[in-house]
mmCIF file of N, CA and C in Angstrom:
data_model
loop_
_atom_site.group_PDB
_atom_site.id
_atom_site.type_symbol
_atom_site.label_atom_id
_atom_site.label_comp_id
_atom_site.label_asym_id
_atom_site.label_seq_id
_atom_site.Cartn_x
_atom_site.Cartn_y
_atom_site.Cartn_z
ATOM 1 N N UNK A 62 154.476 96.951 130.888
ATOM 2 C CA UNK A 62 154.330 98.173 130.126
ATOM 3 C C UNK A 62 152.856 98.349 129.781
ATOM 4 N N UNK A 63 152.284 99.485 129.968
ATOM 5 C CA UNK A 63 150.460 100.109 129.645
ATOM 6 C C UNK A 63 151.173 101.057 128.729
ATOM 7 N N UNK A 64 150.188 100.969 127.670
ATOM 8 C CA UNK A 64 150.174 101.725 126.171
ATOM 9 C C UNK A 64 149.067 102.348 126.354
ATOM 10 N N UNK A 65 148.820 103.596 126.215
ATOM 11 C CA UNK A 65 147.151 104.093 125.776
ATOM 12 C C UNK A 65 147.364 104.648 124.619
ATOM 13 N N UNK A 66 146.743 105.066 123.919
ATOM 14 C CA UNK A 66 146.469 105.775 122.804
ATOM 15 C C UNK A 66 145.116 106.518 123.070
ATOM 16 N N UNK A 67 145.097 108.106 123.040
ATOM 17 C CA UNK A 67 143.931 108.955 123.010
ATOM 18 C C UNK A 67 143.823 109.432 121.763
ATOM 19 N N UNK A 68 142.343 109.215 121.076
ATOM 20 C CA UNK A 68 142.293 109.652 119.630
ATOM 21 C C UNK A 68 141.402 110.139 119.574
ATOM 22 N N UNK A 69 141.168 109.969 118.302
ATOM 23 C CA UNK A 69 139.705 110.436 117.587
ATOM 24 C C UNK A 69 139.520 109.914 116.617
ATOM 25 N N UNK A 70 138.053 109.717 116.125
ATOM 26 C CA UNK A 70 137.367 108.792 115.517
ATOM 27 C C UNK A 70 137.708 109.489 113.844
ATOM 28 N N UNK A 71 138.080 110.515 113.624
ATOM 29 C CA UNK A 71 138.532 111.074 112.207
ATOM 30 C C UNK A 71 139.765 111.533 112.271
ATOM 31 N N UNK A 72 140.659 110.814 112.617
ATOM 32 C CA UNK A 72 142.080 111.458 112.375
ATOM 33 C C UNK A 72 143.167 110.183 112.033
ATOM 34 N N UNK A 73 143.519 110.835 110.645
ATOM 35 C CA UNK A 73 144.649 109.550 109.894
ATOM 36 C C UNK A 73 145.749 109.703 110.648
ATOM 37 N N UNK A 74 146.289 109.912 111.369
ATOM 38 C CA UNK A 74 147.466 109.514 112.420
ATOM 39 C C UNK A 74 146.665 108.785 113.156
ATOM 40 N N UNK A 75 145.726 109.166 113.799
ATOM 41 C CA UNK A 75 145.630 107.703 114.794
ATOM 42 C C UNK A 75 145.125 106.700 114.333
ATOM 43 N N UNK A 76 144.844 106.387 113.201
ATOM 44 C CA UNK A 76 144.734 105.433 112.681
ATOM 45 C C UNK A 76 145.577 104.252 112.154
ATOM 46 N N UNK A 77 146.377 105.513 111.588
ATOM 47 C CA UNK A 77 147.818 105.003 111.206
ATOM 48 C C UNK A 77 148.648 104.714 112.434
ATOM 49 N N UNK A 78 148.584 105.312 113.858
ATOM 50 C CA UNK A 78 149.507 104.582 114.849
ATOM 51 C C UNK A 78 148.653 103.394 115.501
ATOM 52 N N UNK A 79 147.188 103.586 115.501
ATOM 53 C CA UNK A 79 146.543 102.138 116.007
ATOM 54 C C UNK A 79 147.311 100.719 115.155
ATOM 55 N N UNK A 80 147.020 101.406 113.601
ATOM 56 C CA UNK A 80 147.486 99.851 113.147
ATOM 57 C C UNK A 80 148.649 99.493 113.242
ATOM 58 N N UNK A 81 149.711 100.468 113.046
ATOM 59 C CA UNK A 81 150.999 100.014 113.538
ATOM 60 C C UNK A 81 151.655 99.235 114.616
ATOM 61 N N UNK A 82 150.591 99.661 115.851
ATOM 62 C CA UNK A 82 150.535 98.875 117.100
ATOM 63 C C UNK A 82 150.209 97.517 117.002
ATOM 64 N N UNK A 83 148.886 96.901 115.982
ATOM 65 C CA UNK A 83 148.324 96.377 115.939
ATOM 66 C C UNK A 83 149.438 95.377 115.026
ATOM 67 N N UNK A 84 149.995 95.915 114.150
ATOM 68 C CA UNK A 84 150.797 95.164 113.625
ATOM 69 C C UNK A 84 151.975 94.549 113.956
ATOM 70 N N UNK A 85 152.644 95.585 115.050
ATOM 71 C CA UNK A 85 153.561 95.300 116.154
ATOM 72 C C UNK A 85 153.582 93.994 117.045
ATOM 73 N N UNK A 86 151.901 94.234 117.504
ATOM 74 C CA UNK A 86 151.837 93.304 118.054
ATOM 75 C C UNK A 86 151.754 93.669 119.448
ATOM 76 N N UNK A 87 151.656 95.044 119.720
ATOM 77 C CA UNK A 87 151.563 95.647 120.945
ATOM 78 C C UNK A 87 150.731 95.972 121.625
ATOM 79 N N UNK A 88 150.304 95.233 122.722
ATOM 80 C CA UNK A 88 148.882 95.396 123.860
ATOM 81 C C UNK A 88 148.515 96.980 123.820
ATOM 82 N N UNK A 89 147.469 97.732 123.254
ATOM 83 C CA UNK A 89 147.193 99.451 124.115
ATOM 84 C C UNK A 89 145.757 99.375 124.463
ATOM 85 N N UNK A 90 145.415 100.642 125.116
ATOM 86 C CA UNK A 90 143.924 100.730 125.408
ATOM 87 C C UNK A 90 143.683 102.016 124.594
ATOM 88 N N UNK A 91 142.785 102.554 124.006
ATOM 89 C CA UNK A 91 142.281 103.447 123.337
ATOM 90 C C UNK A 91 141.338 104.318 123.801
ATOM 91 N N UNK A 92 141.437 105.462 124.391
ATOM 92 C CA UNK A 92 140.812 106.171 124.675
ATOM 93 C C UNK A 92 140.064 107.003 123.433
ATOM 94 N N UNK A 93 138.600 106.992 123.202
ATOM 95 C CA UNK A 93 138.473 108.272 121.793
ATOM 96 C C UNK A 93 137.915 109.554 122.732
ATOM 97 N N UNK A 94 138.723 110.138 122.344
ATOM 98 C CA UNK A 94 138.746 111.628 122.998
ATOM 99 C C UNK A 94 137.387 112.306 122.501
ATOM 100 N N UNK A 95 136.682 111.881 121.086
ATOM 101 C CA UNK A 95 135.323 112.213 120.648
ATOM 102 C C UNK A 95 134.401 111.604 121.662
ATOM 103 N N UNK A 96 133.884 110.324 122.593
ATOM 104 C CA UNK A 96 133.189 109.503 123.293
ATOM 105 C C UNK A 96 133.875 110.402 125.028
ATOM 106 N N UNK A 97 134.888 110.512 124.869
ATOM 107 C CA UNK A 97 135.679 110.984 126.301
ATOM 108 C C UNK A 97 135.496 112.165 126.967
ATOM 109 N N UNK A 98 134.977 113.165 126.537
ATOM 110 C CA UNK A 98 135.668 114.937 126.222
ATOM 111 C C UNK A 98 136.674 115.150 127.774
ATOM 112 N N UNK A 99 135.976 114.514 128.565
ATOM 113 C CA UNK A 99 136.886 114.561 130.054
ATOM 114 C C UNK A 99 137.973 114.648 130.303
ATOM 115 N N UNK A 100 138.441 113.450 129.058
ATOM 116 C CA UNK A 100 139.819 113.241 128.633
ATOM 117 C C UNK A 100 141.042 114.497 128.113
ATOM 118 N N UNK A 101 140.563 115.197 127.555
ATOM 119 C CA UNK A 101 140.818 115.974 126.606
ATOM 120 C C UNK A 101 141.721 116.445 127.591
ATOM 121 N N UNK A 102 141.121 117.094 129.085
ATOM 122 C CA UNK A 102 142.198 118.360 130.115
ATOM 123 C C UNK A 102 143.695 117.098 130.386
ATOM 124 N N UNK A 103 143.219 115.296 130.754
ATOM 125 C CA UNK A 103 144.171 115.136 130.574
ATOM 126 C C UNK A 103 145.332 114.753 129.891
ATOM 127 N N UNK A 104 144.924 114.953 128.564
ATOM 128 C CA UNK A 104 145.994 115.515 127.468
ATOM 129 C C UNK A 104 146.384 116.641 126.773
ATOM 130 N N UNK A 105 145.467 117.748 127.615
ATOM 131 C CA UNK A 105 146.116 119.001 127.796
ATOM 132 C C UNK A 105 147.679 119.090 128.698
ATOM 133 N N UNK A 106 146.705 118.417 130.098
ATOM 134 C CA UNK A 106 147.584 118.261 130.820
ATOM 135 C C UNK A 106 148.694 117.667 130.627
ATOM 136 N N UNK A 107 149.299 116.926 129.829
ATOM 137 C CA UNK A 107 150.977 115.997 129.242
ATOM 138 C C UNK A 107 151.195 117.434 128.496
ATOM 139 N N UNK A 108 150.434 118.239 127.997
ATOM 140 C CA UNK A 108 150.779 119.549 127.249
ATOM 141 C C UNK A 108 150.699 119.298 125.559
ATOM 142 N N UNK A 109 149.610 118.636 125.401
ATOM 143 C CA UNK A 109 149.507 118.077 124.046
ATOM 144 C C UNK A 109 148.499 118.831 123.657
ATOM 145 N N UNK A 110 148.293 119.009 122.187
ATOM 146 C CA UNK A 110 147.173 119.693 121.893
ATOM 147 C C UNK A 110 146.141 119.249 120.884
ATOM 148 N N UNK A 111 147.178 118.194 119.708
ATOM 149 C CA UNK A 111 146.885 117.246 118.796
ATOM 150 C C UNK A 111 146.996 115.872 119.135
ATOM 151 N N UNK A 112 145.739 115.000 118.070
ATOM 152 C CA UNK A 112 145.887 113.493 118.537
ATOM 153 C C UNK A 112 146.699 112.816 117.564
ATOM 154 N N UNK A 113 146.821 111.811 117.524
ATOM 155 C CA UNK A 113 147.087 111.218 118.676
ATOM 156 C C UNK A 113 147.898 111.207 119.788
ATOM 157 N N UNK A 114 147.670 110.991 120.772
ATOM 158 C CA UNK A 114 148.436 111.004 122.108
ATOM 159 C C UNK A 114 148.991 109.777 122.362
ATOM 160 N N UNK A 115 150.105 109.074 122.592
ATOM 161 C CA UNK A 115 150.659 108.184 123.061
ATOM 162 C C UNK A 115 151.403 108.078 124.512
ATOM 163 N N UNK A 116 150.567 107.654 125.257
ATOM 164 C CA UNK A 116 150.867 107.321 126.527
ATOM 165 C C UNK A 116 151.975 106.061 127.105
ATOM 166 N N UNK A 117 153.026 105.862 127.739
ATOM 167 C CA UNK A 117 153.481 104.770 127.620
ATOM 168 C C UNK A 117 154.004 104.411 129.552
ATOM 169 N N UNK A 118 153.428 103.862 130.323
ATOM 170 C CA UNK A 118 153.813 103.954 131.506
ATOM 171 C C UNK A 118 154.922 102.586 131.394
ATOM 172 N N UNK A 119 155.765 102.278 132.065
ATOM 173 C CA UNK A 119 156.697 101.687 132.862
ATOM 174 C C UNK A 119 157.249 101.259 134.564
ATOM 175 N N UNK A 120 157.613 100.095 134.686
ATOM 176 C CA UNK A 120 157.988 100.295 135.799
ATOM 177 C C UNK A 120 159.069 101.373 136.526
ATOM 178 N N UNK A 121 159.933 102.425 135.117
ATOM 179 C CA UNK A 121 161.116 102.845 135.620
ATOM 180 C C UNK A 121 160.432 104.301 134.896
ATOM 181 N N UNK A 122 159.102 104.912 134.987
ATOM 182 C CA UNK A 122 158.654 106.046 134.584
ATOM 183 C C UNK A 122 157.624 105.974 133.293
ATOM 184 N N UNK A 123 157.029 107.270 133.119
ATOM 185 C CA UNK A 123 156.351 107.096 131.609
ATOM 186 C C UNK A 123 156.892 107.778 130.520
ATOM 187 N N UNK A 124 156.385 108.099 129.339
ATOM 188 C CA UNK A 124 156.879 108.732 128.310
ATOM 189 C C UNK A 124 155.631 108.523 127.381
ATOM 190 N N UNK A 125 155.374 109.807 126.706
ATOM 191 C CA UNK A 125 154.812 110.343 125.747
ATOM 192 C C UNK A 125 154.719 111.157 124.681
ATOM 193 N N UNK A 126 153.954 111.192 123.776
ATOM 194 C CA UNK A 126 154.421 112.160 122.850
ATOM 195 C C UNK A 126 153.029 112.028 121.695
ATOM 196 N N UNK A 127 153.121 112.920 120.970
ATOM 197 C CA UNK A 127 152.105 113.159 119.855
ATOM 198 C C UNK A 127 152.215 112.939 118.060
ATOM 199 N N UNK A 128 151.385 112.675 118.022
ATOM 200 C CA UNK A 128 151.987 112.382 116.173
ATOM 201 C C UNK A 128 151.847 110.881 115.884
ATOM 202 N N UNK A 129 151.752 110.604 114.396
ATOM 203 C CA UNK A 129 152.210 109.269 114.094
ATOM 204 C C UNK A 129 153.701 108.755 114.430
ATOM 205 N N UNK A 130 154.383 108.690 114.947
ATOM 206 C CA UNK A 130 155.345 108.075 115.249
ATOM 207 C C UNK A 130 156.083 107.001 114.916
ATOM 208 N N UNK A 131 155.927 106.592 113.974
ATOM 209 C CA UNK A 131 156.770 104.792 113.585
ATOM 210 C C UNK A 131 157.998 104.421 114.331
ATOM 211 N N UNK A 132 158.886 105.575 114.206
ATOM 212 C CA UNK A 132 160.248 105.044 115.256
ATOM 213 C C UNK A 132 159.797 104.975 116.512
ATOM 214 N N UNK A 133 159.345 105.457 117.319
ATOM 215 C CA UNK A 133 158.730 105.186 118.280
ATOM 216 C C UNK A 133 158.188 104.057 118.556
ATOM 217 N N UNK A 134 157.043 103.928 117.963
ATOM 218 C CA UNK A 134 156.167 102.512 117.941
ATOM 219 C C UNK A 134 156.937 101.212 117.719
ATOM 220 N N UNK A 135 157.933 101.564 117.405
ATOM 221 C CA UNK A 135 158.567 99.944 116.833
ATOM 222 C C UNK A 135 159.262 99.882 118.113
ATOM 223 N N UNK A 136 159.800 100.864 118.679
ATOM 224 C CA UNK A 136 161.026 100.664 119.532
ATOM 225 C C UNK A 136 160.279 99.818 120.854
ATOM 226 N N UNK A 137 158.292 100.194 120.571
ATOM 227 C CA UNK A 137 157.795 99.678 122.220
ATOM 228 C C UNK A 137 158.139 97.807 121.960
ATOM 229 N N UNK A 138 158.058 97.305 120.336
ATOM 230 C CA UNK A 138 157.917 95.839 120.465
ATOM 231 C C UNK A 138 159.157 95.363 120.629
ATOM 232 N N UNK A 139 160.138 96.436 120.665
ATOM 233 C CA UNK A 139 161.536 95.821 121.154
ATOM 234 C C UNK A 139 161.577 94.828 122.596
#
């Protein structure tokens, strides 16, 4: 499983889902969409418009979504 997280350097959701991860215990890579701007079309492109972005690939597909998330996040350290 690859985790990304696309953020930004001033936004309390992604802060709040970094540490959650972090507390989880869950491997991600962090993209900051402020250092990135490139990034940005491809999280237009998932059709997102706000950060954080949570990326989640798999061997059986990906899944994503936006927002702080806690149910989410817990379900990846399942």
């Amino acid at each position: 499983m690859t985790v990304t997280v696309f953020s930004l350097a001033s936004c309390p959701q992604c802060v709040a889902t970094k540490r959650k991860l972090d507390k989880l215990g869950v491997t991600y890579r962090e993209i900051l969409l402020d250092q990135n701007p490139d990034k940005i079309n491809d999280v237009k492109a998932l059709g997102y418009t706000s950060a954080p972005v949570v990326l989640v690939s798999t061997s059986t597909g990906t899944d994503s979504w936006s927002g702080y998330r806690p149910d989410r996040l817990t379900r990846l350290a399942a």
